[in-house]
Structures are given as C-alpha cells and as structure tokens.
Short mmCIF file of C-alpha atoms and ligand atoms in Angstrom, two decimals:
data_model
loop_
_atom_site.label_atom_id
_atom_site.label_comp_id
_atom_site.label_asym_id
_atom_site.label_seq_id
_atom_site.Cartn_x
_atom_site.Cartn_y
_atom_site.Cartn_z
CA MET T 161 81.24 95.96 116.32
CA MET T 162 80.31 95.26 112.68
CA ARG T 163 81.93 98.52 111.61
CA PHE T 164 85.07 97.54 113.46
CA LEU T 165 85.24 94.14 111.76
CA VAL T 166 84.68 95.59 108.31
CA PHE T 167 87.42 98.13 108.92
CA TRP T 168 89.92 95.45 109.81
CA LEU T 169 88.88 93.34 106.87
CA VAL T 170 89.48 96.18 104.42
CA MET T 171 92.83 96.93 106.01
CA PHE T 172 93.80 93.27 105.84
CA ILE T 173 92.95 92.98 102.14
CA MET T 174 94.89 96.15 101.32
CA ALA T 175 97.91 94.96 103.27
CA CYS T 176 97.92 91.58 101.57
CA ASN T 177 97.50 92.65 97.96
CA PRO T 178 100.69 94.21 96.66
CA GLN T 179 99.32 94.35 93.13
CA SER T 180 96.36 96.55 94.02
CA ASN T 181 95.98 99.56 91.75
CA GLU T 182 94.78 101.61 94.67
CA THR T 183 96.75 104.82 94.80
CA LEU T 184 96.78 107.73 97.12
CA ASP T 185 97.68 111.01 95.59
CA ARG T 186 99.68 112.48 98.39
CA GLU T 187 103.10 113.70 99.33
CA GLU T 188 105.55 111.24 100.77
CA GLU T 189 105.15 112.75 104.22
CA GLU T 190 101.95 114.16 105.52
CA ALA T 191 100.63 115.36 108.83
CA HIS T 192 97.03 116.05 109.59
CA ILE T 193 94.70 115.99 112.54
CA ILE T 194 92.38 113.03 113.00
CA LYS T 195 90.79 113.49 116.39
CA LYS T 196 91.95 114.31 119.87
CA SER T 197 90.57 111.94 122.47
CA ASP T 198 90.46 112.21 126.22
CA PRO T 199 92.14 110.25 127.73
CA PRO T 200 94.59 110.26 124.83
CA VAL T 201 95.15 107.22 122.67
CA ALA T 202 98.15 106.95 120.37
CA ILE T 203 99.75 104.47 118.00
CA VAL T 204 102.98 104.29 116.05
CA ILE T 205 104.26 101.67 113.59
CA HIS T 206 107.34 100.92 111.50
CA GLY T 207 107.89 98.62 108.56
CA GLY T 208 111.69 98.59 108.72
CA ALA T 209 114.54 101.07 108.20
CA GLY T 210 117.38 101.06 105.70
CA THR T 211 118.75 102.30 102.42
CA ILE T 212 115.31 103.28 101.23
CA LEU T 213 115.92 105.93 98.59
CA LYS T 214 113.26 107.53 96.44
CA GLU T 215 115.11 106.44 93.31
CA HIS T 216 114.91 102.80 94.46
CA LEU T 217 111.12 102.77 94.78
CA SER T 218 108.83 102.98 91.77
CA ASP T 219 105.98 105.48 92.09
CA SER T 220 103.45 102.69 92.35
CA LEU T 221 105.39 100.83 95.04
CA GLU T 222 105.88 104.04 97.01
CA LYS T 223 102.14 104.71 96.86
CA ARG T 224 101.46 101.14 97.83
CA TYR T 225 103.63 101.44 100.97
CA LEU T 226 102.09 104.78 101.90
CA PHE T 227 98.62 103.42 101.40
CA VAL T 228 99.24 100.32 103.51
CA LEU T 229 100.92 102.31 106.30
CA ASP T 230 98.07 104.83 106.27
CA SER T 231 95.37 102.13 106.29
CA ILE T 232 96.99 100.23 109.12
CA ILE T 233 97.64 103.24 111.36
CA SER T 234 94.11 104.55 110.79
CA ALA T 235 92.50 101.19 111.57
CA GLY T 236 94.66 100.76 114.67
CA HIS T 237 93.81 104.25 115.89
CA GLN T 238 90.11 103.78 115.29
CA ALA T 239 90.17 100.54 117.28
CA LEU T 240 91.86 102.34 120.19
CA GLU T 241 89.27 105.14 119.93
CA GLU T 242 86.53 102.55 120.17
CA GLY T 243 88.05 101.25 123.41
CA GLU T 244 90.03 98.27 122.13
CA GLU T 245 92.89 97.24 124.42
CA ALA T 246 96.40 98.13 123.27
CA VAL T 247 97.49 94.49 123.41
CA ASN T 248 94.81 93.45 120.90
CA VAL T 249 95.57 96.38 118.61
CA VAL T 250 99.31 95.63 118.58
CA ILE T 251 98.65 91.96 117.76
CA LYS T 252 96.19 92.81 114.97
CA VAL T 253 98.39 95.49 113.44
CA ILE T 254 101.52 93.32 113.48
CA SER T 255 99.59 90.29 112.19
CA ALA T 256 98.36 92.36 109.22
CA MET T 257 101.93 93.47 108.50
CA GLU T 258 103.19 89.87 108.86
CA ASP T 259 100.56 88.82 106.30
CA SER T 260 101.74 91.46 103.84
CA PRO T 261 104.57 90.43 101.49
CA LEU T 262 105.78 94.04 101.55
CA PHE T 263 107.51 93.55 104.89
CA ASN T 264 110.27 91.33 106.25
CA ALA T 265 108.04 89.52 108.75
CA GLY T 266 105.76 86.52 108.28
CA LYS T 267 105.05 86.24 104.53
CA GLY T 268 107.87 88.11 102.82
CA ALA T 269 110.48 87.30 105.47
CA VAL T 270 114.11 87.28 104.34
CA PHE T 271 115.96 84.01 103.77
CA THR T 272 118.69 82.42 105.84
CA ASN T 273 121.93 81.17 104.30
CA ASP T 274 120.23 77.74 104.11
CA GLY T 275 117.42 79.17 102.00
CA ILE T 276 114.71 78.98 104.66
CA ASN T 277 112.80 81.52 106.75
CA GLU T 278 113.36 81.75 110.50
CA LEU T 279 111.07 84.19 112.24
CA ASP T 280 111.49 86.15 115.47
CA ALA T 281 108.92 88.21 117.41
CA SER T 282 108.26 89.74 120.81
CA ILE T 283 105.55 91.60 122.69
CA MET T 284 105.55 93.43 126.03
CA LYS T 285 102.82 94.91 128.20
CA GLY T 286 103.74 98.06 130.09
CA LYS T 287 101.14 97.50 132.78
CA ASP T 288 102.94 94.64 134.52
CA ARG T 289 106.04 94.22 132.36
CA SER T 290 104.84 90.83 131.21
CA ALA T 291 106.51 89.79 127.98
CA GLY T 292 106.65 86.96 125.45
CA ALA T 293 109.09 86.23 122.66
CA VAL T 294 109.89 83.56 120.09
CA ALA T 295 112.89 83.05 117.84
CA ARG T 296 113.72 80.88 114.85
CA VAL T 297 110.20 79.58 114.29
CA LYS T 298 109.69 78.16 110.81
CA SER T 299 106.05 77.16 110.48
CA ILE T 300 104.07 79.68 112.51
CA LYS T 301 102.04 82.01 110.29
CA ASN T 302 101.92 84.86 112.80
CA PRO T 303 104.88 84.78 115.19
CA ILE T 304 103.54 87.80 117.10
CA GLN T 305 100.51 85.71 118.08
CA LEU T 306 102.75 82.94 119.38
CA ALA T 307 104.81 85.49 121.34
CA HIS T 308 101.55 86.67 122.89
CA VAL T 309 100.60 83.11 123.86
CA VAL T 310 104.05 82.62 125.42
CA MET T 311 103.37 85.77 127.47
CA GLU T 312 99.86 84.79 128.52
CA ARG T 313 100.02 81.02 128.88
CA SER T 314 103.54 80.01 129.85
CA ASN T 315 105.87 80.68 132.75
CA HIS T 316 108.53 81.76 130.32
CA VAL T 317 109.44 84.85 128.37
CA PHE T 318 111.47 83.54 125.44
CA LEU T 319 111.10 80.26 123.53
CA SER T 320 113.07 79.27 120.46
CA GLY T 321 113.24 76.86 117.54
CA ASP T 322 111.67 73.40 117.84
CA GLY T 323 110.69 74.03 121.46
CA ALA T 324 108.70 77.09 120.49
CA GLU T 325 106.96 75.08 117.75
CA GLN T 326 106.16 72.26 120.23
CA PHE T 327 104.72 74.82 122.61
CA ALA T 328 102.63 76.25 119.76
CA LYS T 329 101.27 72.77 119.03
CA SER T 330 100.43 72.22 122.70
CA GLN T 331 98.42 75.45 122.58
CA GLY T 332 96.47 74.43 119.49
CA ILE T 333 98.26 76.84 117.15
CA GLU T 334 98.27 75.41 113.65
CA LYS T 335 101.48 74.88 111.70
CA ILE T 336 101.75 76.27 108.23
CA ASP T 337 103.73 74.93 105.26
CA PRO T 338 106.98 77.00 105.28
CA ALA T 339 106.52 77.48 101.51
CA TYR T 340 103.82 80.03 102.46
CA PHE T 341 106.54 82.53 103.44
CA PHE T 342 108.25 82.48 100.02
CA VAL T 343 108.50 85.76 98.12
CA GLN T 344 110.71 85.79 95.00
CA SER T 345 112.28 89.21 95.63
CA ARG T 346 113.47 88.07 99.06
CA TYR T 347 114.96 84.93 97.54
CA ASP T 348 116.73 87.03 94.90
CA ALA T 349 118.12 89.16 97.73
CA LEU T 350 119.62 86.02 99.29
CA LEU T 351 121.28 85.09 96.00
CA ARG T 352 122.72 88.61 95.66
CA SER T 353 123.95 88.53 99.24
CA LYS T 354 125.61 85.15 98.76
CA GLU T 355 127.31 86.40 95.64
CA LYS T 356 128.63 89.45 97.50
CA SER T 357 129.84 87.41 100.46
CA SER T 358 131.75 85.07 98.17
CA VAL T 359 133.84 88.00 96.94
CA SER T 360 134.27 89.74 100.30
CA SER T 361 134.10 88.68 103.92
CA VAL T 362 130.60 90.08 104.38
CA THR T 363 128.33 87.39 105.82
CA LEU T 364 125.19 89.40 106.48
CA SER T 365 123.78 91.69 103.85
CA GLU T 366 123.73 95.17 105.30
CA ASP T 367 121.52 96.56 102.57
CA GLU T 368 119.02 93.76 102.52
CA LYS T 369 118.25 93.19 106.16
CA PHE T 370 115.42 95.65 106.47
CA GLY T 371 111.63 95.43 106.58
CA THR T 372 111.02 94.35 110.16
CA VAL T 373 107.66 95.49 111.55
CA GLY T 374 106.73 96.97 114.91
CA CYS T 375 103.90 98.71 116.72
CA VAL T 376 103.48 100.58 119.98
CA ALA T 377 100.01 101.55 121.24
CA LEU T 378 98.56 103.52 124.16
CA ASP T 379 94.93 102.70 124.98
CA LYS T 380 92.19 104.49 126.91
CA ASN T 381 93.17 102.69 130.13
CA GLY T 382 96.66 104.16 129.91
CA ASP T 383 98.11 100.77 129.00
CA ILE T 384 101.11 100.76 126.68
CA VAL T 385 102.05 97.69 124.63
CA ALA T 386 104.98 97.28 122.23
CA GLY T 387 105.65 94.48 119.73
CA THR T 388 108.14 93.66 116.98
CA SER T 389 108.30 90.90 114.33
CA THR T 390 110.95 90.04 111.75
CA GLY T 391 112.57 87.53 109.45
CA GLY T 392 115.92 88.92 110.65
CA MET T 393 118.77 89.57 108.25
CA THR T 394 119.20 88.14 104.76
CA ASN T 395 121.78 85.34 104.60
CA LYS T 396 121.90 84.91 108.39
CA ARG T 397 123.34 81.61 109.62
CA PHE T 398 124.51 79.62 112.64
CA GLY T 399 121.11 80.19 114.30
CA ARG T 400 121.67 83.92 114.40
CA ILE T 401 118.99 85.85 116.33
CA GLY T 402 118.74 89.64 116.21
CA ASP T 403 117.28 92.22 118.58
CA SER T 404 113.63 91.97 117.57
CA PRO T 405 112.69 89.18 120.00
CA ILE T 406 114.96 90.50 122.75
CA ILE T 407 113.12 92.40 125.46
CA GLY T 408 115.04 95.59 126.21
CA ALA T 409 116.85 95.63 122.86
CA GLY T 410 114.13 95.48 120.18
CA THR T 411 110.99 95.90 122.28
CA TYR T 412 110.13 97.46 125.63
CA ALA T 413 107.08 98.94 127.38
CA ASP T 414 106.39 100.48 130.76
CA ASN T 415 103.12 102.27 131.51
CA GLN T 416 104.90 104.80 133.73
CA ILE T 417 107.17 105.90 130.87
CA GLY T 418 106.38 104.69 127.34
CA GLY T 419 107.04 101.99 124.76
CA VAL T 420 109.57 101.33 121.98
CA SER T 421 109.90 99.05 118.96
CA ALA T 422 113.20 99.00 117.05
CA THR T 423 114.44 98.04 113.60
CA GLY T 424 117.92 97.90 112.15
CA TRP T 425 121.18 96.06 112.50
CA GLY T 426 120.24 93.84 115.43
CA GLU T 427 123.70 93.17 116.85
CA PHE T 428 124.11 96.88 117.64
CA PHE T 429 120.64 97.15 119.14
CA ILE T 430 121.38 94.19 121.41
CA ARG T 431 124.76 95.50 122.57
CA ASN T 432 123.32 98.94 123.26
CA VAL T 433 120.03 97.74 124.83
CA VAL T 434 118.38 100.39 122.68
CA ALA T 435 114.68 100.09 123.57
CA TYR T 436 115.28 100.08 127.31
CA ASP T 437 117.95 102.78 127.17
CA ILE T 438 115.49 105.24 125.60
CA LEU T 439 112.97 104.75 128.40
CA ALA T 440 115.66 104.69 131.12
CA ARG T 441 116.95 108.10 129.97
CA MET T 442 113.42 109.49 130.30
CA LEU T 443 113.01 108.02 133.77
CA TYR T 444 116.40 108.79 135.28
CA ARG T 445 117.33 111.98 133.45
CA ASN T 446 113.88 113.35 132.87
CA VAL T 447 114.46 114.02 129.16
CA ASP T 448 111.50 113.90 126.80
CA LEU T 449 110.77 111.03 124.41
CA GLU T 450 112.10 112.67 121.24
CA GLN T 451 115.36 113.71 122.90
CA ALA T 452 115.88 110.32 124.54
CA ALA T 453 115.33 108.53 121.21
CA ARG T 454 117.66 110.91 119.35
CA GLU T 455 120.38 110.56 122.00
CA VAL T 456 120.32 106.78 121.75
CA ILE T 457 120.20 106.58 117.95
CA PHE T 458 122.69 109.37 117.17
CA ASN T 459 124.96 109.48 120.22
CA VAL T 460 125.08 105.80 121.17
CA LEU T 461 124.07 103.52 118.29
CA GLU T 462 125.65 105.49 115.46
CA PRO T 463 129.12 106.04 117.01
CA HIS T 464 129.27 102.28 117.56
CA GLY T 465 128.62 101.71 113.87
CA GLY T 466 124.97 100.68 114.14
CA ASP T 467 122.13 101.78 111.94
CA GLY T 468 118.37 101.60 112.07
CA GLY T 469 115.57 103.32 113.88
CA VAL T 470 112.91 103.26 116.55
CA VAL T 471 109.26 104.15 116.89
CA CYS T 472 108.16 105.11 120.38
CA LEU T 473 105.43 106.77 122.38
CA ASP T 474 105.17 108.04 125.95
CA LYS T 475 102.42 107.80 128.57
CA ASP T 476 100.96 111.16 127.45
CA GLY T 477 100.60 110.07 123.83
CA ASN T 478 103.62 111.88 122.37
CA VAL T 479 105.27 109.90 119.58
CA ALA T 480 108.80 109.82 118.14
CA MET T 481 110.10 108.11 114.98
CA VAL T 482 113.88 108.42 114.85
CA PHE T 483 116.36 106.73 112.48
CA ASN T 484 119.86 107.22 111.09
CA THR T 485 119.26 105.36 107.83
CA ALA T 486 118.11 106.88 104.54
CA GLY T 487 114.54 105.91 105.30
CA MET T 488 112.15 104.08 107.57
CA TYR T 489 108.63 102.98 106.66
CA ARG T 490 106.59 104.57 109.42
CA ALA T 491 103.30 106.02 110.54
CA ALA T 492 101.82 107.45 113.72
CA ILE T 493 98.76 109.09 115.20
CA ASP T 494 99.68 110.83 118.44
CA GLY T 495 97.63 111.77 121.50
CA ASN T 496 96.57 115.02 119.82
CA GLY T 497 95.22 113.10 116.85
CA ILE T 498 98.04 114.22 114.54
CA LYS T 499 98.78 111.70 111.82
CA GLN T 500 102.13 111.28 110.07
CA VAL T 501 103.00 108.79 107.35
CA GLY T 502 106.49 108.69 105.83
CA ILE T 503 109.22 106.72 104.15
CA TYR T 504 112.30 108.85 103.54
CA GLU T 505 114.48 111.19 105.59
CA MET T 506 113.45 112.56 108.96
CA ASP T 507 112.23 116.14 109.47
N1 LIG P 727 116.58 94.08 113.70
C1 LIG P 727 116.38 92.98 112.80
C2 LIG P 727 117.45 91.96 113.08
O1 LIG P 727 118.59 92.34 113.28
C3 LIG P 727 116.43 93.36 111.36
C4 LIG P 727 115.64 94.60 111.01
O2 LIG P 727 115.12 95.28 111.85
O3 LIG P 727 115.56 94.89 109.81
O4 LIG P 727 117.17 90.80 113.02
#
C-alpha cells in the first residue's frame, strides 16, 4: 500500500513540475516489455493530438513530455497489476494530467473568447455502461472527479455549467479560484487566435485546440473504463462544447468489446460518433481494434475534414493509438506488457 502511495506521489510531482531538469535519454518512440500478467491488464493514455512537430518542441520540452507520459503510464500499469480497479486508475491518471500545466485540461486549459477556462470531462464504465459527464465547469479543480460523482451519485449522465457546479457543492466538492487554471502560454495562444480571427473568418483556432487528456484501462476483473478531460478549443464561444464530455463521441467503454478516448476537432468527432463507431465496427463486423480505429479515423473522420486521434484497448488487452495529425502525445502498456511512449508520427 505504502509503495503504491509513494509511486503515485512521485508521478504527481513529476507531472506538476514542468521546470524539472529530469531528463530521459531515449528515442522519441520506444517499445519494451514490462510484464505480462494473467488475466491481462492494459492501459493507454493520450495528452492531445495536433500539429506537434519535432521542430516546434525544444529538446527539454520533448523530454519533459516523454518523461511525464512514461511516469504516468508506468504508475497506472503498476496500480492495475496490484489489483486496483480500472475506474480508480482512470480517475487518478486523468487527475494527474489535469494537474499538469503541460496539458489542455484542468490547470493549463485553453481560454475561451471571454478569457476564461471552461472545462469538460466524461467517464464511462464498460461493466454496466454507467457514465458521467460535465461541461463548462469553471471552478472545479479536477473535472474528471466530478464526472465520476455524477456517474456514481446522481440519476443523470451529463450536467453542465452552473448546475454542475451546484451539484458539486451539494456533494461536498470544493470550488477553486478560477485563477488557478491560468497558464501564460495558453493565454498567449488566445491572443494569437483572436488576432487571426480578426483578419479571417476563423473563430476557433485549429492549431491551438490540442492537449486534451484521456485514459482507457482494463483491470484484472476484466472491467474496462474510459475517461477524457479537456479545456476544449482556444477562443471557443457561445457556450461551445466539444466531443470530450459526450458519451459515444469522445468516450466510450463496453466490457464485451473495449474502450476509447478521443482527442481532436470535437465537432467532427460528435458528428461521426467516433468512440462508439470504433467499438460498433468490432462488434458488428468482427474487425480487430487497430483496423476499426484506422477505418474510423482515416475513412470516416478524415474525408469529412476532421482531424485528431484516439487511444483504445480491447477486452483482451490489445491497444491502438491512431491519429491523422502530425503528432499525438501518447503512451500504452498492452496486455502483453509491451510499453510504447510517443509524440510524433504513427508507425
Ligand atoms: N476534442 C476537444 C474539443 O473539441 C479538443 C481536443 O481534443 O483537443 O473540445
């Protein structure tokens, strides 16, 4: 138990400290075997997809991302190995990513047109298809935890705005000063986006929407849980909500098939019901996870003009990380104990 707590603490500190000098001398993409467990456990995460080019990331920032992704996936996998339930692992992993200013979720969320942060999150359990989601919350430190409480303690699936915050209060969840979410680089991104939209008709910044976080886990009981959390898209307005809190679009889980968490241009993921479509193809057409994910990203999403990616796993512990953008922050340890951590183009 003590070992478990210490592990999470270390991971948390690493995720929160973007200035750490800690470096990992490794290639951008690596794959090595951790441990094969029986029954298999597996975990996969993303930290957003987009125009992530090597020339845009300094060496130290690249190492920082790789280190955080590696720490988080390893801690999540160890917890599953020790018998932790998938639901708890998904909440802890996403909370750690929400607490890290590296990602567009929780602290470090992008700004709306009004210069505030509005956060969306969802979680789904594959065992009974229970689900919880929140949108446009402004003073909840960890939206994924509120989504979980919606799932466990309300009769509803999806709460939004002031109502979601009232519900949080009724459940004893503390409010946080919205200033907590501020990160200068995200604010600068808003200013750039506003400048661009004043000279063209672009209202949402396509290049600066990324950094959403997600996690899918398979535990020793065969339970699959998926979750996603985001600040949405830079410069969003009119109460815009993307796919991340929408069950079936940004998040889906079913123990008989698998689980999916998505990231990318939310409008396209909503219209194409991306997360559910991947699992439906596996169920109805009997295609494997990787093929189903590729079909949806490249043959459905892309022809409609959408971009982004998904991380998914199936009931046997196979994982897939598929995207049509230049990069996607990602990591996985599959049911055979094979670890992958990557940022740039797919294999
Ligand atoms: N899907 C998110 C949204 O549209 C953004 C992202 O994943 O980067 O709100």
